[in-house]
Short mmCIF file of C-alpha atoms and ligand atoms in Angstrom, two decimals:
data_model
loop_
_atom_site.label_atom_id
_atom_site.label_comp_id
_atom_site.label_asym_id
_atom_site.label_seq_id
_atom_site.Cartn_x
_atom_site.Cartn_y
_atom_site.Cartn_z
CA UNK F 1 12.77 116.28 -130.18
CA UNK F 2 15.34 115.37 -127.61
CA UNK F 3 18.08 114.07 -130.08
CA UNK F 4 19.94 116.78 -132.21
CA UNK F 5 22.20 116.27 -135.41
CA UNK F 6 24.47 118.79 -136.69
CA UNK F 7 25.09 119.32 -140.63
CA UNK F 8 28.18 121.41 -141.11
CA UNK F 9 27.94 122.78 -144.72
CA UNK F 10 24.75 123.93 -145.97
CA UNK F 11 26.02 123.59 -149.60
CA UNK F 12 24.53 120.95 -151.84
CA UNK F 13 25.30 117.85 -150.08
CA UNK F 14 24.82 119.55 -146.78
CA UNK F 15 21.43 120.96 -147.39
CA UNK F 16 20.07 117.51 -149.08
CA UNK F 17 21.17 115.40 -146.20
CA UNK F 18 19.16 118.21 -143.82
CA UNK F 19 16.12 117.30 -145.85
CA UNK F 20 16.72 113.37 -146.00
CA UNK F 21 16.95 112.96 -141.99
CA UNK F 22 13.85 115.85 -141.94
CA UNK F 23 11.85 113.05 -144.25
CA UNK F 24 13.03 110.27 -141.43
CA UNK F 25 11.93 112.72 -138.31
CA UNK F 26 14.67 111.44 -136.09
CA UNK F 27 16.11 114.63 -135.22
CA UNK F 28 16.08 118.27 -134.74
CA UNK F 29 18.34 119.70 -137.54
CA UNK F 30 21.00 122.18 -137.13
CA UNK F 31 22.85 123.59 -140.37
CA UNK F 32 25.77 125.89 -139.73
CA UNK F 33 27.59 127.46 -142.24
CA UNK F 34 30.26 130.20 -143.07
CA UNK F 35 28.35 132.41 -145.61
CA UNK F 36 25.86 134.73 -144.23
CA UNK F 37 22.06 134.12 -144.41
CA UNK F 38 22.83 130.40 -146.31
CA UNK F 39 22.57 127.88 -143.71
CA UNK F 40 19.63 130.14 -142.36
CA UNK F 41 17.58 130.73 -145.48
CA UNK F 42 17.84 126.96 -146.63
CA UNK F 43 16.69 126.04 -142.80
CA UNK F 44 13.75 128.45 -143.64
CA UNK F 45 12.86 127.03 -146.73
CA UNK F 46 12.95 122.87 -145.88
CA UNK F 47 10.84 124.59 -142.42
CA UNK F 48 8.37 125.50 -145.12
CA UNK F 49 8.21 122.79 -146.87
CA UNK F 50 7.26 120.36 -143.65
CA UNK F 51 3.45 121.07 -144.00
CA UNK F 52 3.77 119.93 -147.58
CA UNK F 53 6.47 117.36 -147.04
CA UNK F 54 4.70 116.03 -143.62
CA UNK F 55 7.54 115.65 -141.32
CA UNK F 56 7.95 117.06 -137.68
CA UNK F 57 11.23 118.45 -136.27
CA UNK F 58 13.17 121.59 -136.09
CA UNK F 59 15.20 122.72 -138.44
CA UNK F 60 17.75 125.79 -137.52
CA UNK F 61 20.56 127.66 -139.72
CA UNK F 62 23.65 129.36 -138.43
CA UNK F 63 26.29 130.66 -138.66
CA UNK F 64 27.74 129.83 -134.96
CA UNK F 65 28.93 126.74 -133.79
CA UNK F 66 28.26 126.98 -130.22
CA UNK F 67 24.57 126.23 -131.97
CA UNK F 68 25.69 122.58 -132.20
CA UNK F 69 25.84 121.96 -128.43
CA UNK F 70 24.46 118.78 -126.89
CA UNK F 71 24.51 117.28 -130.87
CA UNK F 72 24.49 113.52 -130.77
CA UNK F 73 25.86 113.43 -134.06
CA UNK F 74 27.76 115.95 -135.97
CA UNK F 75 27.85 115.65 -140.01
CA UNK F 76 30.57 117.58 -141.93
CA UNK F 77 29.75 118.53 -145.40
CA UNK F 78 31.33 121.64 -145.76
CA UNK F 79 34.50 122.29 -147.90
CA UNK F 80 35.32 122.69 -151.62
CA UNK F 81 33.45 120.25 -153.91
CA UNK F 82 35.47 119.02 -156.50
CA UNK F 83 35.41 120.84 -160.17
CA UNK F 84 36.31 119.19 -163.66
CA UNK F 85 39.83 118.20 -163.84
CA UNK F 86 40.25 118.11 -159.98
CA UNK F 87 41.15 114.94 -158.32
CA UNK F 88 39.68 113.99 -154.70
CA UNK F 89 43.32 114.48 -153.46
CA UNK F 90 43.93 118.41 -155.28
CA UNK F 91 40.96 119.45 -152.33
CA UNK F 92 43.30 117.69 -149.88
CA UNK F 93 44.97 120.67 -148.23
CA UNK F 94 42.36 123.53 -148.97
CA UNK F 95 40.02 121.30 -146.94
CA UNK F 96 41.45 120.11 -144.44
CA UNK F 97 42.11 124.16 -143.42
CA UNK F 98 38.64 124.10 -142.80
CA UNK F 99 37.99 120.85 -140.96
CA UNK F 100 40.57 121.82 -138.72
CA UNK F 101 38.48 124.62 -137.59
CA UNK F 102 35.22 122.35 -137.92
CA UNK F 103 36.90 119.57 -135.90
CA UNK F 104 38.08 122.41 -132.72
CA UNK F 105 34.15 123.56 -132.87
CA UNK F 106 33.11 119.98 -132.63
CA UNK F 107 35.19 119.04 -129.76
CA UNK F 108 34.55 122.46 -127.89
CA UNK F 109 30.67 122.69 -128.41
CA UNK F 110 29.63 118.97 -129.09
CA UNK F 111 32.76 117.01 -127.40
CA UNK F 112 30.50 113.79 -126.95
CA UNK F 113 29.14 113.28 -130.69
CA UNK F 114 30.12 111.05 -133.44
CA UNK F 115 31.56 113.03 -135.93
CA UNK F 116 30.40 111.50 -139.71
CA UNK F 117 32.79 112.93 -142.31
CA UNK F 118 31.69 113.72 -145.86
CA UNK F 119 34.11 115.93 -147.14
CA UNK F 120 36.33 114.80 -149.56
CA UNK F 121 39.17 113.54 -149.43
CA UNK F 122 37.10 111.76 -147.13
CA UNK F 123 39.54 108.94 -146.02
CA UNK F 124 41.77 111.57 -145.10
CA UNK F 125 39.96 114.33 -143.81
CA UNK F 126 37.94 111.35 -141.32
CA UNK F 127 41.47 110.63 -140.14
CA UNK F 128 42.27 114.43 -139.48
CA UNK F 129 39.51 115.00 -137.41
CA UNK F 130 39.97 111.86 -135.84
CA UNK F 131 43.51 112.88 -134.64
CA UNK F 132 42.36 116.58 -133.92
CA UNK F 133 39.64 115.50 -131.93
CA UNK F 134 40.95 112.57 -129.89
CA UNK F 135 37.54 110.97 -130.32
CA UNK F 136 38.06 107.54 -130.11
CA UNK F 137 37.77 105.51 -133.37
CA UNK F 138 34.41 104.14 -132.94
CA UNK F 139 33.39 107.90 -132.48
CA UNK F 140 34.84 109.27 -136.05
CA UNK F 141 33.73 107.71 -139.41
CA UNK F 142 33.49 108.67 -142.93
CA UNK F 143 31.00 108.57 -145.81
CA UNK F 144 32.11 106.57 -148.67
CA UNK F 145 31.22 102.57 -148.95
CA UNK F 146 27.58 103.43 -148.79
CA UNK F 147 28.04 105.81 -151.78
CA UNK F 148 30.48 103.70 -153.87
CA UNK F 149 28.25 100.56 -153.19
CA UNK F 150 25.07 102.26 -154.22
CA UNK F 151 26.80 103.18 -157.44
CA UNK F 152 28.00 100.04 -158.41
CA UNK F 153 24.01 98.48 -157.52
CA UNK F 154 22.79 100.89 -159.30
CA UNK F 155 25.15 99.82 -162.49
CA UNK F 156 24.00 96.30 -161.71
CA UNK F 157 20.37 97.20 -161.05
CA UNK F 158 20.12 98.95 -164.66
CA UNK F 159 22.18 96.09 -166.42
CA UNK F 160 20.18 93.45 -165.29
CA UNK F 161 16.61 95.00 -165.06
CA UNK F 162 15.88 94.52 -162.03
CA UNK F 163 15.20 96.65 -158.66
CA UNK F 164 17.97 98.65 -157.50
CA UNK F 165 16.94 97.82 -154.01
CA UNK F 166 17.80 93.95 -154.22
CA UNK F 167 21.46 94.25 -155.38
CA UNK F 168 23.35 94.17 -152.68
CA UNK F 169 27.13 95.33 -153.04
CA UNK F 170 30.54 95.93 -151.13
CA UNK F 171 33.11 98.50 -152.21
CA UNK F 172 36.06 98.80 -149.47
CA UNK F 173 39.50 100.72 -149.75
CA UNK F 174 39.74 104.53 -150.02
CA UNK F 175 36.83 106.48 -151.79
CA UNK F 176 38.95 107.22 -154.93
CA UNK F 177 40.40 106.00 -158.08
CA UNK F 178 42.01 102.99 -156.02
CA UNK F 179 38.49 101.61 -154.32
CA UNK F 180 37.85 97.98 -154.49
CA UNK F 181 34.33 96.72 -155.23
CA UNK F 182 33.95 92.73 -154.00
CA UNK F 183 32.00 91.35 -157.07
CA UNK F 184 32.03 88.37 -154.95
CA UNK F 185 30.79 89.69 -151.99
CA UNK F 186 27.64 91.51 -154.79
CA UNK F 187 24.53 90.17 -155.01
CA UNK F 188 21.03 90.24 -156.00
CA UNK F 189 19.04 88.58 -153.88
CA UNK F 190 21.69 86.14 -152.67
CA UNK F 191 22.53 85.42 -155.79
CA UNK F 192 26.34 86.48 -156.90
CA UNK F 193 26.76 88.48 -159.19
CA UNK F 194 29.38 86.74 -160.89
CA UNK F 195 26.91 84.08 -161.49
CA UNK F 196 24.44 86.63 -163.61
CA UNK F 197 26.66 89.10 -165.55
CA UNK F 198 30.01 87.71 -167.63
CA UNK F 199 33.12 88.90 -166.10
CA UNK F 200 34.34 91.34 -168.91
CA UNK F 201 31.17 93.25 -168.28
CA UNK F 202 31.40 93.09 -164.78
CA UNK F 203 34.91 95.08 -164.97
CA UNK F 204 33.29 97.64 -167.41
CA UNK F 205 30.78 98.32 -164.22
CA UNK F 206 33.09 97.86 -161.64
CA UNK F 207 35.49 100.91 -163.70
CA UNK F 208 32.06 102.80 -164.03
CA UNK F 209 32.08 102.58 -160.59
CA UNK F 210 35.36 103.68 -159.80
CA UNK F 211 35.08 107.15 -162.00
CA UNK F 212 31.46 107.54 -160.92
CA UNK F 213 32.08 110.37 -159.72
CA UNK F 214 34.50 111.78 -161.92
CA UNK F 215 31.45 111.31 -164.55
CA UNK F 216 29.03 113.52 -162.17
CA UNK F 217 31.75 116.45 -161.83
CA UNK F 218 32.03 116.38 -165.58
CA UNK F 219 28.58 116.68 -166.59
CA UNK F 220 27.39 119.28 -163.53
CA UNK F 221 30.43 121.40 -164.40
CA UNK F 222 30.00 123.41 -161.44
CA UNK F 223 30.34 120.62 -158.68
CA UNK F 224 29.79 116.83 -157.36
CA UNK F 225 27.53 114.87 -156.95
CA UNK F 226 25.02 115.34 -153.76
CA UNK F 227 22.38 113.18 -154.32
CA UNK F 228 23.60 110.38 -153.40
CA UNK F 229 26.33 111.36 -151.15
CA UNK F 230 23.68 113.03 -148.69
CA UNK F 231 21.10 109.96 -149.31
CA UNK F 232 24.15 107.53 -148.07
CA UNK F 233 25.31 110.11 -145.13
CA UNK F 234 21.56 109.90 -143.60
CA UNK F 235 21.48 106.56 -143.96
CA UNK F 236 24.47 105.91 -142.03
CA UNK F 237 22.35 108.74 -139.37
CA UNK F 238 19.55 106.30 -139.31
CA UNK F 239 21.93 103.51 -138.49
CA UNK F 240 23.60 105.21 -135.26
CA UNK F 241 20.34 107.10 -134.00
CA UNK F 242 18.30 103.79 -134.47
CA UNK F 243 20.63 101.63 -133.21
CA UNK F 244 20.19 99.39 -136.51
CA UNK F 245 23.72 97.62 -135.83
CA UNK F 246 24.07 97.68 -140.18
CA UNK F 247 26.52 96.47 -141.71
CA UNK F 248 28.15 98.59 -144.28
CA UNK F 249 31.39 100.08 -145.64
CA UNK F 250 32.69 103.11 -144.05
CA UNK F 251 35.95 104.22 -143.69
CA UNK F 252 37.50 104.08 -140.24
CA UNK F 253 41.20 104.17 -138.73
CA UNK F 254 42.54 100.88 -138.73
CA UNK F 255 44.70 99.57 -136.38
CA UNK F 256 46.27 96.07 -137.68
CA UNK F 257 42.87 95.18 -139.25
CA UNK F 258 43.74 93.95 -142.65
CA UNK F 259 47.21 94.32 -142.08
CA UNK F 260 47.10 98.62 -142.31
CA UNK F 261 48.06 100.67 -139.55
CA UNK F 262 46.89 104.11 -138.70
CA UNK F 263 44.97 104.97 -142.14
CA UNK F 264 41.57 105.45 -142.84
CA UNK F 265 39.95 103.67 -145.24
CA UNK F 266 36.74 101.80 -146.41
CA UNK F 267 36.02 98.48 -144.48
CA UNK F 268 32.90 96.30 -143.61
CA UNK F 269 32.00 97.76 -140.14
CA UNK F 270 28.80 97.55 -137.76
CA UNK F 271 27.35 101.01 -137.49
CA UNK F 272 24.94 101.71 -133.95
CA UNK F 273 24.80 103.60 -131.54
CA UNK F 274 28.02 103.17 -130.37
CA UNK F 275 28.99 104.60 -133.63
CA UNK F 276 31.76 101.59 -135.44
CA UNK F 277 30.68 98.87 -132.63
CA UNK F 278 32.58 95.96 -134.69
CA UNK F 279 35.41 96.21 -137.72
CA UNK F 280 34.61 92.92 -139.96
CA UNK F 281 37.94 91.73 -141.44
CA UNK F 282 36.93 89.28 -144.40
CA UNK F 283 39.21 86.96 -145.69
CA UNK F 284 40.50 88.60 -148.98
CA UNK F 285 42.18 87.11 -151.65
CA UNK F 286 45.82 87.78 -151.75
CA UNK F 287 45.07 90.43 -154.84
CA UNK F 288 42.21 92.12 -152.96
CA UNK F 289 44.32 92.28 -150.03
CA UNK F 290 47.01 93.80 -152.51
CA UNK F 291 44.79 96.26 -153.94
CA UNK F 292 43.31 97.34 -150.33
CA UNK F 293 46.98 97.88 -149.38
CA UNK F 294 47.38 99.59 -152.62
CA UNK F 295 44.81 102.25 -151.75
CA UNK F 296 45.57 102.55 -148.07
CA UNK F 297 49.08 103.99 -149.60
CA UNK F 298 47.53 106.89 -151.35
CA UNK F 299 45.94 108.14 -148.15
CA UNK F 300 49.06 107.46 -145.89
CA UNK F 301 51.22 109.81 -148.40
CA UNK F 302 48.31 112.08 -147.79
CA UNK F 303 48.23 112.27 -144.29
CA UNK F 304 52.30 112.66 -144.38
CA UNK F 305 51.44 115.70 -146.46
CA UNK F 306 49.81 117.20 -144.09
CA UNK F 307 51.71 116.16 -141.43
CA UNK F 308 49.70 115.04 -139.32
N1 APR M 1 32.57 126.29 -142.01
C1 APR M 1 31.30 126.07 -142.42
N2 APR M 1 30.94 125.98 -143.70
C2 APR M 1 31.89 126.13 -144.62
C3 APR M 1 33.24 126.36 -144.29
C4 APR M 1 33.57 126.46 -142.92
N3 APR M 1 34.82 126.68 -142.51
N4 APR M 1 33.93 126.46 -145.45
C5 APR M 1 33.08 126.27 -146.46
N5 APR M 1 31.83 126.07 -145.96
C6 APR M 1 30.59 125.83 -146.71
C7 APR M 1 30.42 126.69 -147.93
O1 APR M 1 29.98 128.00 -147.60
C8 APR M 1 29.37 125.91 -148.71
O2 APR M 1 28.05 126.35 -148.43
O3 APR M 1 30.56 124.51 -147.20
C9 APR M 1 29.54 124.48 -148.21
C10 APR M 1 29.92 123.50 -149.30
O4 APR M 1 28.87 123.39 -150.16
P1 APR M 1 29.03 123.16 -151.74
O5 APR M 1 30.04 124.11 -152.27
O6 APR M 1 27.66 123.14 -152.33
O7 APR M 1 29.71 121.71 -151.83
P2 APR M 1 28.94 120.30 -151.75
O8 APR M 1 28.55 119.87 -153.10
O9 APR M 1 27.92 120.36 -150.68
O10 APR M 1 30.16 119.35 -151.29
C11 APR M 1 30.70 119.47 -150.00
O11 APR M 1 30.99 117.11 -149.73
O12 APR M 1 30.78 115.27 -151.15
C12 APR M 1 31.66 116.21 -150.60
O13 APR M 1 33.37 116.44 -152.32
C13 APR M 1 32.32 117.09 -151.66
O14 APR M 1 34.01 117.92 -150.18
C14 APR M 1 32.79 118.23 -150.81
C15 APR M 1 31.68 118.35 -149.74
#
């Protein structure tokens, strides 16, 4: 194929994202990883599965970056996962040790990709490799409003009986305890959601959404989720390499959208393949605005922790 993606990480999320873009055959795949023999063994394996699985493309492990030359996108997956009892924000500096050294690989050996962050603290780990690049904006997003918005459908979806597929849902603000889902902006079919389930249930699924993830780490034990995280990271892929112009939530650096200044977070944006081609600002309520504000803090102390 002539178009190339890079998956830094072959850990859970990494590895499941390699087979979900392998399923949509856009790509040859390149997995690089730290540990010896892991990004190469899993490239072997999803390899062997292609006669069974039916897709066509290449699919290499390393453990070299200079193997992620010429990618047209670069997806970074590797880092800690969070483990019970660990906030998003405790893998803050421990992380963002290694996507320094991701980010100097990816401007060195793939200087004209997007770079798609996964890692968590995502809001703040998109805007560290967004300054340690010197990508422009459009060039450096993060995974999260796909993932938080496919949570809360799925809530919906299961409350209401109906396919998971026609709820359609938008969660903005920082992929964290402070993330703002739009029941007003959620609907199935076109019709709001505030129309079909009564509001005090609503907020039960709306917290369930908020902790969703907190619920995965506690019942794996041993990690996060990666499911869904890697299903929502292709996606967003698709978007770029197809040049699908979606609209989703993804968290970006804003500059005087919404009122916030030089912070990522979660906002409505059009993903192609320009990479962020258009920042939607949506007129929020004064409280929504509040609570986006609200969340932007938490990543803006974040980033001054760093010092970056
Ligand atoms: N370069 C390359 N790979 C690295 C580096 C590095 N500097 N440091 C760690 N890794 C690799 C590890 O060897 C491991 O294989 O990153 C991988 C992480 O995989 P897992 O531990 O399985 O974690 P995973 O569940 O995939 O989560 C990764 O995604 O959703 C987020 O919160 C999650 O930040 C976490 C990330």
């Amino acid at each position: 194929m002539n178009t190339k993606v890079s998956i830094i990480g072959a850990g859970h999320v990494g590895a499941t994202v390699t087979l979900m873009l392998a399923q949509r055959e856009l790509a040859d795949l390149v997995m690089v990883d730290i540990a010896e023999g892991l990004a190469q063994g899993k490239a072997l394996d999803l390899t062997e599965a292609a006669p069974v699985l039916g897709y066509n493309c290449n699919i290499f492990g390393t453990n070299f970056y200079e193997d992620i030359k010429d990618s047209q996108i670069v997806v970074v997956t590797a880092g800690l996962a969070r483990k019970p009892g660990m906030d998003r924000l405790d893998l803050l500096k421990k992380n963002a040790v290694i996507i320094k050294d991701i980010t100097e690989n990816i401007k060195k050996y793939a200087p004209q990709s997007f770079i798609l962050m996964v890692t968590n603290p995502v809001d703040v780990m998109t805007y560290y490799a967004l300054r340690l690049s010197g990508f422009n904006r459009q060039r450096v997003f993060g995974q999260a409003g796909v993932l938080d918005g496919a949570r809360f459908s799925s809530f919906i979806a299961k409350e209401l009986n109906v396919s998971a597929q026609d709820v359609k849902s938008l969660v903005l603000g920082g992929h964290g305890d402070t993330m703002l889902p739009l029941p007003r902006y959620t609907t199935v079919c076109g019709v709001p959601i505030t129309e079909l389930i009564k509001e005090e249930r609503l907020n039960q699924l709306i917290d369930r959404t908020r902790n969703a993830g907190s619920e995965i780490v506690s019942l794996l034990k041993t990690g996060s989720a990666y499911y869904s995280p890697a299903a929502s990271a292709a996606y967003m892929v698709e978007a770029v390499l197809k040049d699908k112009k979606s609209i989703l939530a993804a968290s970006v650096c804003l500059n005087g959208e919404y009122g916030l200044y030089d912070v990522c977070v979660g906002v409505p944006v059009k993903l192609g393949k320009e990479g962020v081609e258009e920042i939607i600002e949506l007129e929020l309520k004064p409280e929504e605005k509040e609570s986006l504000h609200k969340s932007a803090t938490v990543y803006k102390e974040s980033i001054k922790e760093l010092s970056i």
